[in-house]
Amino acid sequence: MLTGDRAAAWERRLYLAAHPVAYPLLRGIARRGPAVRVPGVGVVVNDAAAARAVLMDGETFRKDGPGSPAELWTPVLGPSVLLNMEGDAHRALRRRLADLFTPSYAAALCSRVLSAPLERLADRLARGAAVDLVDASRVMAGAVIGEVIGLDARDEAAYRALFERGERIVSMISLRTRRLSPPQVARARAVLDPLGDIAAASYAAGDETTVMGRMRALGLSPDEARGAAGAFFLTGTETVATLLPRLIALLADSGQLGRVAADPGGLLDRAVEEAMRAATPTPVMLRSVHRPAAVAGVAVRPGDRVLIATHNCCRALGPFDLDRPHPPELRRLWFGAGPHFCIGYPLAMAEIRLVARTLLAATPLRITRRAAARDVLIPTYRHLAVRSEGSAP
């Protein structure tokens, strides 16, 4: 099998393991045009330019109506967490949070928090041990998000436990989920409320070297800061933890791992962006229509649900290719666009860069075993073990 074919085959395997019914349907809808009305689903958008136009128009296509993310997250996180807001209130909160994760602050935070876990990872690779990148990525993601919410945790077991708390909530959701049932909301609140208490205590302490202290200094109310912490917890772990193993697998399967390792300063960010396009860590996005409009020629009316098939938009460019430029309409679409572009983007990139550089420094790497995860929201590996071929005997 050619290297490019191997990369595409494994990515397809991950999606089919995660969504054995929904994924073939999603890909089938992609062949029906840039936008198509699907009974029981809504208007599905398969074209990057049309998707970006929807995301940029926050007055027509909103996150706070029927079939939108608000129906899913408001019962769990409360009414004011960016994920479920629009209009003046959203713009005001977004302005106050604009300086929370500057690139320099995000890089410094990740460097400090990940120093010890990355040192242990590098040591294991240097000794020739097989390392499960799924587990390692969960540890890293748990460490960073623990720092964000103010959790006093300093060992890998605590980081894993924190990641697993978020996983218990995300596992309730599928591509077909519109809202959580009352028992599911109760289970989610049982996970989040103790973490919210920790975040609230960090906020009350007012230490501006902490993320929660920075929120207080930026003018967020206690409820807003607590809600933001919950939103960061839910959205800031799975994306990074699932992307890192897939990034290394895509580079290895496409024969590009050594090339990026030889020039991480010039190629790593490009590799990360292309891996995110191919993997699409946010397979779909939802919006609710608030006034009559059209999406790629399909008329929509108030109350309609718009499902942006981000994966279809991204896959239209072709399989993973480190040398393929991204057209403007596709640029970082997996992080959103317009008023809801992911505010945690600098933090995610800082974390991915640090972990990836540690792995690249251990090349040549060989994948020794892997398996796809089943019944998960974001397609990922159940395990992906690598060993450094250049390690000391």
Short mmCIF file of C-alpha atoms in Angstrom, two decimals:
data_model
loop_
_atom_site.label_atom_id
_atom_site.label_comp_id
_atom_site.label_asym_id
_atom_site.label_seq_id
_atom_site.Cartn_x
_atom_site.Cartn_y
_atom_site.Cartn_z
CA MET A 1 0.00 0.00 0.00
CA LEU A 2 1.35 3.45 -0.90
CA THR A 3 2.11 5.74 2.03
CA GLY A 4 -0.61 8.24 1.10
CA ASP A 5 -3.13 5.41 0.76
CA ARG A 6 -2.16 4.08 4.18
CA ALA A 7 -2.76 7.46 5.80
CA ALA A 8 -6.17 7.82 4.15
CA ALA A 9 -7.14 4.23 5.01
CA TRP A 10 -6.38 4.68 8.71
CA GLU A 11 -8.26 7.98 8.88
CA ARG A 12 -11.30 6.36 7.28
CA ARG A 13 -11.00 3.47 9.74
CA LEU A 14 -11.03 5.91 12.67
CA TYR A 15 -14.20 7.62 11.43
CA LEU A 16 -16.00 4.35 10.74
CA ALA A 17 -15.09 2.99 14.17
CA ALA A 18 -16.42 6.16 15.83
CA HIS A 19 -19.53 6.57 13.68
CA PRO A 20 -20.25 3.37 11.71
CA VAL A 21 -23.68 4.57 10.54
CA ALA A 22 -23.47 8.36 10.61
CA TYR A 23 -20.11 8.64 8.83
CA PRO A 24 -21.12 6.85 5.59
CA LEU A 25 -24.29 8.96 5.55
CA LEU A 26 -22.29 12.15 6.07
CA ARG A 27 -19.93 11.29 3.21
CA GLY A 28 -22.86 10.31 1.01
CA ILE A 29 -24.49 13.70 1.60
CA ALA A 30 -21.25 15.36 0.47
CA ARG A 31 -21.89 14.08 -3.06
CA ARG A 32 -25.27 15.80 -3.26
CA GLY A 33 -23.96 19.35 -3.55
CA PRO A 34 -22.62 22.30 -1.52
CA ALA A 35 -25.78 22.44 0.60
CA VAL A 36 -28.69 20.03 0.82
CA ARG A 37 -31.81 19.80 2.95
CA VAL A 38 -31.93 16.43 4.72
CA PRO A 39 -35.22 15.47 6.44
CA GLY A 40 -34.81 15.08 10.18
CA VAL A 41 -31.35 16.66 10.11
CA GLY A 42 -31.64 20.14 8.60
CA VAL A 43 -29.69 21.90 5.90
CA VAL A 44 -26.28 20.23 5.60
CA VAL A 45 -23.44 22.43 4.31
CA ASN A 46 -20.62 20.60 2.50
CA ASP A 47 -18.76 23.52 0.93
CA ALA A 48 -16.07 25.51 2.75
CA ALA A 49 -17.00 28.88 1.25
CA ALA A 50 -20.68 28.40 2.13
CA ALA A 51 -19.73 27.21 5.62
CA ARG A 52 -17.56 30.26 6.22
CA ALA A 53 -20.36 32.56 5.04
CA VAL A 54 -22.73 30.95 7.56
CA LEU A 55 -20.20 31.23 10.40
CA MET A 56 -19.47 34.87 9.62
CA ASP A 57 -23.15 35.86 9.74
CA GLY A 58 -23.96 35.71 13.43
CA GLU A 59 -27.21 37.62 13.02
CA THR A 60 -28.84 35.09 10.67
CA PHE A 61 -27.16 31.88 11.80
CA ARG A 62 -26.96 31.70 15.58
CA LYS A 63 -25.87 29.39 18.39
CA ASP A 64 -28.81 30.16 20.67
CA GLY A 65 -31.90 28.86 18.83
CA PRO A 66 -33.66 25.52 18.17
CA GLY A 67 -31.23 22.80 17.14
CA SER A 68 -28.21 24.95 18.05
CA PRO A 69 -25.42 24.27 20.57
CA ALA A 70 -27.44 26.17 23.20
CA GLU A 71 -29.92 23.29 23.44
CA LEU A 72 -27.05 20.96 24.19
CA TRP A 73 -24.88 22.99 26.56
CA THR A 74 -27.02 25.57 28.37
CA PRO A 75 -28.56 23.00 30.78
CA VAL A 76 -25.03 21.86 31.68
CA LEU A 77 -22.93 25.03 31.63
CA GLY A 78 -25.43 27.83 32.16
CA PRO A 79 -26.51 30.63 29.82
CA SER A 80 -23.29 32.64 29.42
CA VAL A 81 -20.35 30.56 28.14
CA LEU A 82 -19.70 31.87 24.58
CA LEU A 83 -20.72 28.45 23.20
CA ASN A 84 -24.39 29.38 23.48
CA MET A 85 -24.43 33.18 23.17
CA GLU A 86 -25.01 35.72 20.43
CA GLY A 87 -25.48 39.44 19.98
CA ASP A 88 -24.33 42.19 22.33
CA ALA A 89 -23.89 39.89 25.33
CA HIS A 90 -21.63 37.58 23.34
CA ARG A 91 -19.58 40.45 21.94
CA ALA A 92 -19.12 41.98 25.40
CA LEU A 93 -17.95 38.70 26.96
CA ARG A 94 -15.74 37.95 23.99
CA ARG A 95 -14.05 41.35 24.33
CA ARG A 96 -13.32 40.72 28.00
CA LEU A 97 -11.79 37.34 27.16
CA ALA A 98 -9.80 38.54 24.16
CA ASP A 99 -6.55 38.89 26.11
CA LEU A 100 -6.92 35.70 28.13
CA PHE A 101 -4.90 33.35 25.90
CA THR A 102 -2.43 35.54 24.07
CA PRO A 103 0.16 33.47 22.16
CA SER A 104 2.94 34.46 24.56
CA TYR A 105 0.90 33.66 27.68
CA ALA A 106 -0.32 30.34 26.22
CA ALA A 107 3.24 29.33 25.29
CA ALA A 108 4.56 30.20 28.75
CA LEU A 109 1.70 28.36 30.49
CA CYS A 110 2.20 25.18 28.46
CA SER A 111 5.97 25.31 28.81
CA ARG A 112 5.68 25.54 32.60
CA VAL A 113 2.95 22.94 33.05
CA LEU A 114 4.26 20.39 30.55
CA SER A 115 7.92 20.61 31.49
CA ALA A 116 7.90 17.55 33.78
CA PRO A 117 5.54 15.34 31.68
CA LEU A 118 7.53 16.09 28.53
CA GLU A 119 10.80 15.31 30.27
CA ARG A 120 9.41 11.92 31.28
CA LEU A 121 8.13 11.32 27.74
CA ALA A 122 11.51 12.18 26.21
CA ASP A 123 13.28 9.93 28.70
CA ARG A 124 11.07 6.94 27.89
CA LEU A 125 11.63 7.41 24.18
CA ALA A 126 15.37 7.78 24.67
CA ARG A 127 15.45 4.47 26.59
CA GLY A 128 13.74 2.70 23.69
CA ALA A 129 10.45 2.13 25.49
CA ALA A 130 7.22 1.88 23.53
CA VAL A 131 5.06 4.91 24.33
CA ASP A 132 1.29 5.01 23.88
CA LEU A 133 0.67 8.45 22.37
CA VAL A 134 -3.03 8.28 23.22
CA ASP A 135 -2.27 7.97 26.91
CA ALA A 136 0.55 10.52 26.74
CA SER A 137 -1.68 13.02 24.98
CA ARG A 138 -4.40 12.60 27.59
CA VAL A 139 -1.87 13.27 30.34
CA MET A 140 -0.70 16.45 28.58
CA ALA A 141 -4.24 17.68 27.93
CA GLY A 142 -5.26 16.94 31.52
CA ALA A 143 -2.24 18.83 32.85
CA VAL A 144 -2.98 21.95 30.81
CA ILE A 145 -6.71 22.07 31.46
CA GLY A 146 -6.08 21.38 35.15
CA GLU A 147 -3.91 24.48 35.24
CA VAL A 148 -6.62 26.48 33.46
CA ILE A 149 -9.32 25.66 36.01
CA GLY A 150 -6.98 25.92 39.00
CA LEU A 151 -6.75 22.24 39.94
CA ASP A 152 -3.83 21.45 42.26
CA ALA A 153 -2.62 18.26 40.54
CA ARG A 154 0.99 17.30 40.02
CA ASP A 155 1.04 13.65 38.92
CA GLU A 156 0.03 11.75 35.80
CA ALA A 157 -2.69 9.75 37.55
CA ALA A 158 -4.47 12.99 38.48
CA TYR A 159 -4.14 14.31 34.92
CA ARG A 160 -5.59 11.09 33.52
CA ALA A 161 -8.46 11.22 35.99
CA LEU A 162 -9.25 14.79 34.99
CA PHE A 163 -9.28 13.91 31.31
CA GLU A 164 -11.56 10.94 31.99
CA ARG A 165 -14.07 13.24 33.72
CA GLY A 166 -14.48 15.23 30.53
CA GLU A 167 -14.60 12.05 28.48
CA ARG A 168 -17.59 10.84 30.51
CA ILE A 169 -19.55 13.89 29.38
CA VAL A 170 -18.45 13.89 25.75
CA SER A 171 -19.23 10.17 25.45
CA MET A 172 -22.93 11.01 25.89
CA ILE A 173 -22.91 12.90 22.58
CA SER A 174 -23.03 11.58 19.03
CA LEU A 175 -23.34 13.30 15.66
CA ARG A 176 -27.12 12.87 15.98
CA THR A 177 -27.50 14.34 19.50
CA ARG A 178 -29.68 17.46 19.70
CA ARG A 179 -29.98 17.72 23.48
CA LEU A 180 -29.08 15.79 26.60
CA SER A 181 -31.78 14.00 28.56
CA PRO A 182 -32.43 15.08 32.16
CA PRO A 183 -30.46 12.07 33.54
CA GLN A 184 -27.56 12.91 31.22
CA VAL A 185 -27.63 16.54 32.33
CA ALA A 186 -27.55 15.38 35.93
CA ARG A 187 -24.54 13.14 35.25
CA ALA A 188 -22.74 15.96 33.45
CA ARG A 189 -23.42 18.37 36.30
CA ALA A 190 -22.13 15.82 38.78
CA VAL A 191 -18.83 15.85 36.90
CA LEU A 192 -18.64 19.59 36.29
CA ASP A 193 -19.91 21.07 39.55
CA PRO A 194 -16.91 19.99 41.69
CA LEU A 195 -14.56 21.34 39.01
CA GLY A 196 -16.58 24.54 38.97
CA ASP A 197 -16.05 24.85 42.72
CA ILE A 198 -12.29 24.54 42.20
CA ALA A 199 -12.39 27.17 39.46
CA ALA A 200 -14.48 29.47 41.66
CA ALA A 201 -11.96 29.19 44.50
CA SER A 202 -9.12 30.03 42.11
CA TYR A 203 -11.13 33.02 40.84
CA ALA A 204 -11.80 34.22 44.39
CA ALA A 205 -8.09 34.04 45.27
CA GLY A 206 -7.47 36.63 42.54
CA ASP A 207 -3.93 35.53 41.70
CA GLU A 208 -3.37 37.08 38.27
CA THR A 209 -0.68 34.53 37.42
CA THR A 210 -3.51 31.95 37.17
CA VAL A 211 -6.07 31.73 34.37
CA MET A 212 -9.01 32.15 36.75
CA GLY A 213 -7.30 35.13 38.39
CA ARG A 214 -6.78 36.64 34.95
CA MET A 215 -10.50 36.24 34.23
CA ARG A 216 -11.29 38.19 37.37
CA ALA A 217 -8.85 40.92 36.39
CA LEU A 218 -10.40 41.05 32.91
CA GLY A 219 -13.78 41.88 34.46
CA LEU A 220 -15.63 38.56 34.27
CA SER A 221 -18.23 37.94 36.95
CA PRO A 222 -17.89 34.80 39.13
CA ASP A 223 -20.65 33.04 37.16
CA GLU A 224 -19.09 34.00 33.80
CA ALA A 225 -15.66 32.79 34.88
CA ARG A 226 -17.08 29.53 36.22
CA GLY A 227 -19.00 28.95 33.01
CA ALA A 228 -15.95 29.75 30.90
CA ALA A 229 -13.88 27.28 32.90
CA GLY A 230 -16.45 24.56 32.24
CA ALA A 231 -16.50 25.35 28.54
CA PHE A 232 -12.70 25.29 28.33
CA PHE A 233 -12.69 21.97 30.17
CA LEU A 234 -15.12 20.37 27.72
CA THR A 235 -13.63 21.80 24.53
CA GLY A 236 -9.96 22.06 25.48
CA THR A 237 -9.10 18.43 26.16
CA GLU A 238 -10.56 16.17 23.48
CA THR A 239 -9.43 18.27 20.51
CA VAL A 240 -5.77 18.31 21.46
CA ALA A 241 -5.64 14.80 22.88
CA THR A 242 -7.18 13.24 19.77
CA LEU A 243 -5.15 15.32 17.31
CA LEU A 244 -1.66 14.54 18.58
CA PRO A 245 -1.66 10.76 17.90
CA ARG A 246 -3.34 11.36 14.53
CA LEU A 247 -0.73 13.99 13.62
CA ILE A 248 2.14 11.56 14.21
CA ALA A 249 0.29 8.73 12.45
CA LEU A 250 -0.49 10.90 9.41
CA LEU A 251 3.13 12.00 9.13
CA ALA A 252 4.45 8.46 9.57
CA ASP A 253 1.93 6.87 7.20
CA SER A 254 2.56 9.51 4.53
CA GLY A 255 6.34 9.17 4.82
CA GLN A 256 6.76 12.78 5.99
CA LEU A 257 7.73 12.30 9.65
CA GLY A 258 11.47 12.51 9.03
CA ARG A 259 11.08 15.52 6.78
CA VAL A 260 9.21 17.51 9.45
CA ALA A 261 11.63 16.34 12.15
CA ALA A 262 14.52 17.72 10.08
CA ASP A 263 12.90 21.17 9.85
CA PRO A 264 10.33 21.64 12.64
CA GLY A 265 10.75 25.42 12.58
CA GLY A 266 9.71 25.55 8.95
CA LEU A 267 7.29 22.64 8.65
CA LEU A 268 5.69 21.83 12.01
CA ASP A 269 2.94 24.46 11.94
CA ARG A 270 2.14 23.53 8.34
CA ALA A 271 1.97 19.86 9.32
CA VAL A 272 -0.33 20.62 12.26
CA GLU A 273 -2.70 22.68 10.09
CA GLU A 274 -2.82 19.99 7.40
CA ALA A 275 -3.35 17.26 9.99
CA MET A 276 -6.24 19.24 11.45
CA ARG A 277 -7.74 19.62 8.00
CA ALA A 278 -7.44 15.91 7.24
CA ALA A 279 -8.52 14.76 10.72
CA THR A 280 -11.09 17.56 11.28
CA PRO A 281 -11.31 17.46 15.10
CA THR A 282 -14.67 19.27 14.87
CA PRO A 283 -16.54 17.09 12.33
CA VAL A 284 -19.76 19.15 12.43
CA MET A 285 -20.96 22.55 13.69
CA LEU A 286 -24.53 23.62 14.37
CA ARG A 287 -26.43 26.84 13.83
CA SER A 288 -30.07 27.89 14.11
CA VAL A 289 -31.63 30.15 11.45
CA HIS A 290 -33.15 33.37 12.81
CA ARG A 291 -34.23 35.12 9.62
CA PRO A 292 -34.91 34.10 6.00
CA ALA A 293 -31.77 33.54 3.94
CA ALA A 294 -30.15 31.15 1.50
CA VAL A 295 -27.16 28.81 1.90
CA ALA A 296 -25.47 27.88 -1.38
CA GLY A 297 -28.79 28.28 -3.17
CA VAL A 298 -30.89 26.43 -0.58
CA ALA A 299 -33.56 28.62 1.03
CA VAL A 300 -33.70 28.58 4.84
CA ARG A 301 -36.22 30.09 7.21
CA PRO A 302 -36.38 30.92 10.92
CA GLY A 303 -36.24 27.80 13.06
CA ASP A 304 -34.32 25.75 10.51
CA ARG A 305 -31.28 23.86 11.70
CA VAL A 306 -28.04 24.23 9.75
CA LEU A 307 -25.46 21.49 10.14
CA ILE A 308 -22.05 22.50 8.82
CA ALA A 309 -20.34 19.25 7.82
CA THR A 310 -16.85 20.55 8.56
CA HIS A 311 -15.35 17.19 7.68
CA ASN A 312 -16.93 17.24 4.22
CA CYS A 313 -15.74 20.81 3.68
CA CYS A 314 -12.18 19.85 4.63
CA ARG A 315 -12.06 16.51 2.84
CA ALA A 316 -13.07 18.15 -0.44
CA LEU A 317 -9.47 19.35 -0.75
CA GLY A 318 -8.20 15.75 -0.87
CA PRO A 319 -6.17 13.43 1.37
CA PHE A 320 -3.37 14.51 3.68
CA ASP A 321 -0.67 16.35 1.73
CA LEU A 322 1.99 18.39 3.50
CA ASP A 323 2.65 20.45 0.37
CA ARG A 324 -0.95 21.37 -0.48
CA PRO A 325 -1.83 25.00 0.33
CA HIS A 326 -5.15 25.75 1.98
CA PRO A 327 -7.49 28.11 0.11
CA PRO A 328 -8.64 31.16 2.12
CA GLU A 329 -12.17 29.84 2.68
CA LEU A 330 -10.77 26.71 4.36
CA ARG A 331 -8.26 28.43 6.64
CA ARG A 332 -8.65 26.96 10.16
CA LEU A 333 -12.32 26.25 9.52
CA TRP A 334 -12.15 23.43 12.09
CA PHE A 335 -11.74 26.13 14.75
CA GLY A 336 -14.74 28.06 13.44
CA ALA A 337 -14.80 31.52 11.89
CA GLY A 338 -16.09 34.99 12.62
CA PRO A 339 -17.50 35.87 16.04
CA HIS A 340 -17.19 32.31 17.36
CA PHE A 341 -13.65 31.50 16.23
CA CYS A 342 -12.17 29.33 19.01
CA ILE A 343 -10.77 31.59 21.73
CA GLY A 344 -8.55 28.75 22.94
CA TYR A 345 -6.75 28.38 19.59
CA PRO A 346 -3.43 29.82 20.87
CA LEU A 347 -3.50 27.47 23.87
CA ALA A 348 -4.22 24.41 21.71
CA MET A 349 -1.43 25.29 19.27
CA ALA A 350 1.08 25.95 22.06
CA GLU A 351 0.34 22.55 23.59
CA ILE A 352 0.49 20.70 20.27
CA ARG A 353 3.78 22.36 19.28
CA LEU A 354 5.52 21.44 22.54
CA VAL A 355 4.44 17.79 22.52
CA ALA A 356 5.09 17.39 18.79
CA ARG A 357 8.59 18.84 19.09
CA THR A 358 9.42 16.35 21.83
CA LEU A 359 8.24 13.49 19.62
CA LEU A 360 10.01 14.80 16.53
CA ALA A 361 13.26 15.04 18.49
CA ALA A 362 13.05 11.27 19.04
CA THR A 363 12.77 10.35 15.36
CA PRO A 364 13.00 8.02 13.63
CA LEU A 365 9.80 6.75 15.25
CA ARG A 366 8.12 3.47 14.39
CA ILE A 367 4.47 2.72 15.08
CA THR A 368 4.47 -0.64 16.86
CA ARG A 369 0.73 -1.12 17.41
CA ARG A 370 -2.50 0.78 17.04
CA ALA A 371 -6.25 0.35 17.10
CA ALA A 372 -9.19 2.64 16.40
CA ALA A 373 -11.43 3.82 19.23
CA ARG A 374 -15.10 2.87 18.98
CA ASP A 375 -18.20 4.83 19.95
CA VAL A 376 -16.46 8.17 20.52
CA LEU A 377 -17.54 11.63 19.37
CA ILE A 378 -14.20 12.74 17.93
CA PRO A 379 -12.57 9.91 15.94
CA THR A 380 -9.31 8.84 17.51
CA TYR A 381 -7.06 5.91 18.28
CA ARG A 382 -7.78 3.62 21.23
CA HIS A 383 -4.05 3.23 21.46
CA LEU A 384 -1.11 4.15 19.22
CA ALA A 385 2.28 2.99 20.44
CA VAL A 386 5.54 4.31 19.01
CA ARG A 387 9.16 3.46 19.64
CA SER A 388 12.24 5.50 18.83
CA GLU A 389 14.47 3.66 16.38
CA GLY A 390 17.33 5.99 17.23
CA SER A 391 17.25 5.37 20.98
CA ALA A 392 20.21 4.14 22.99
CA PRO A 393 20.45 0.34 23.23
#
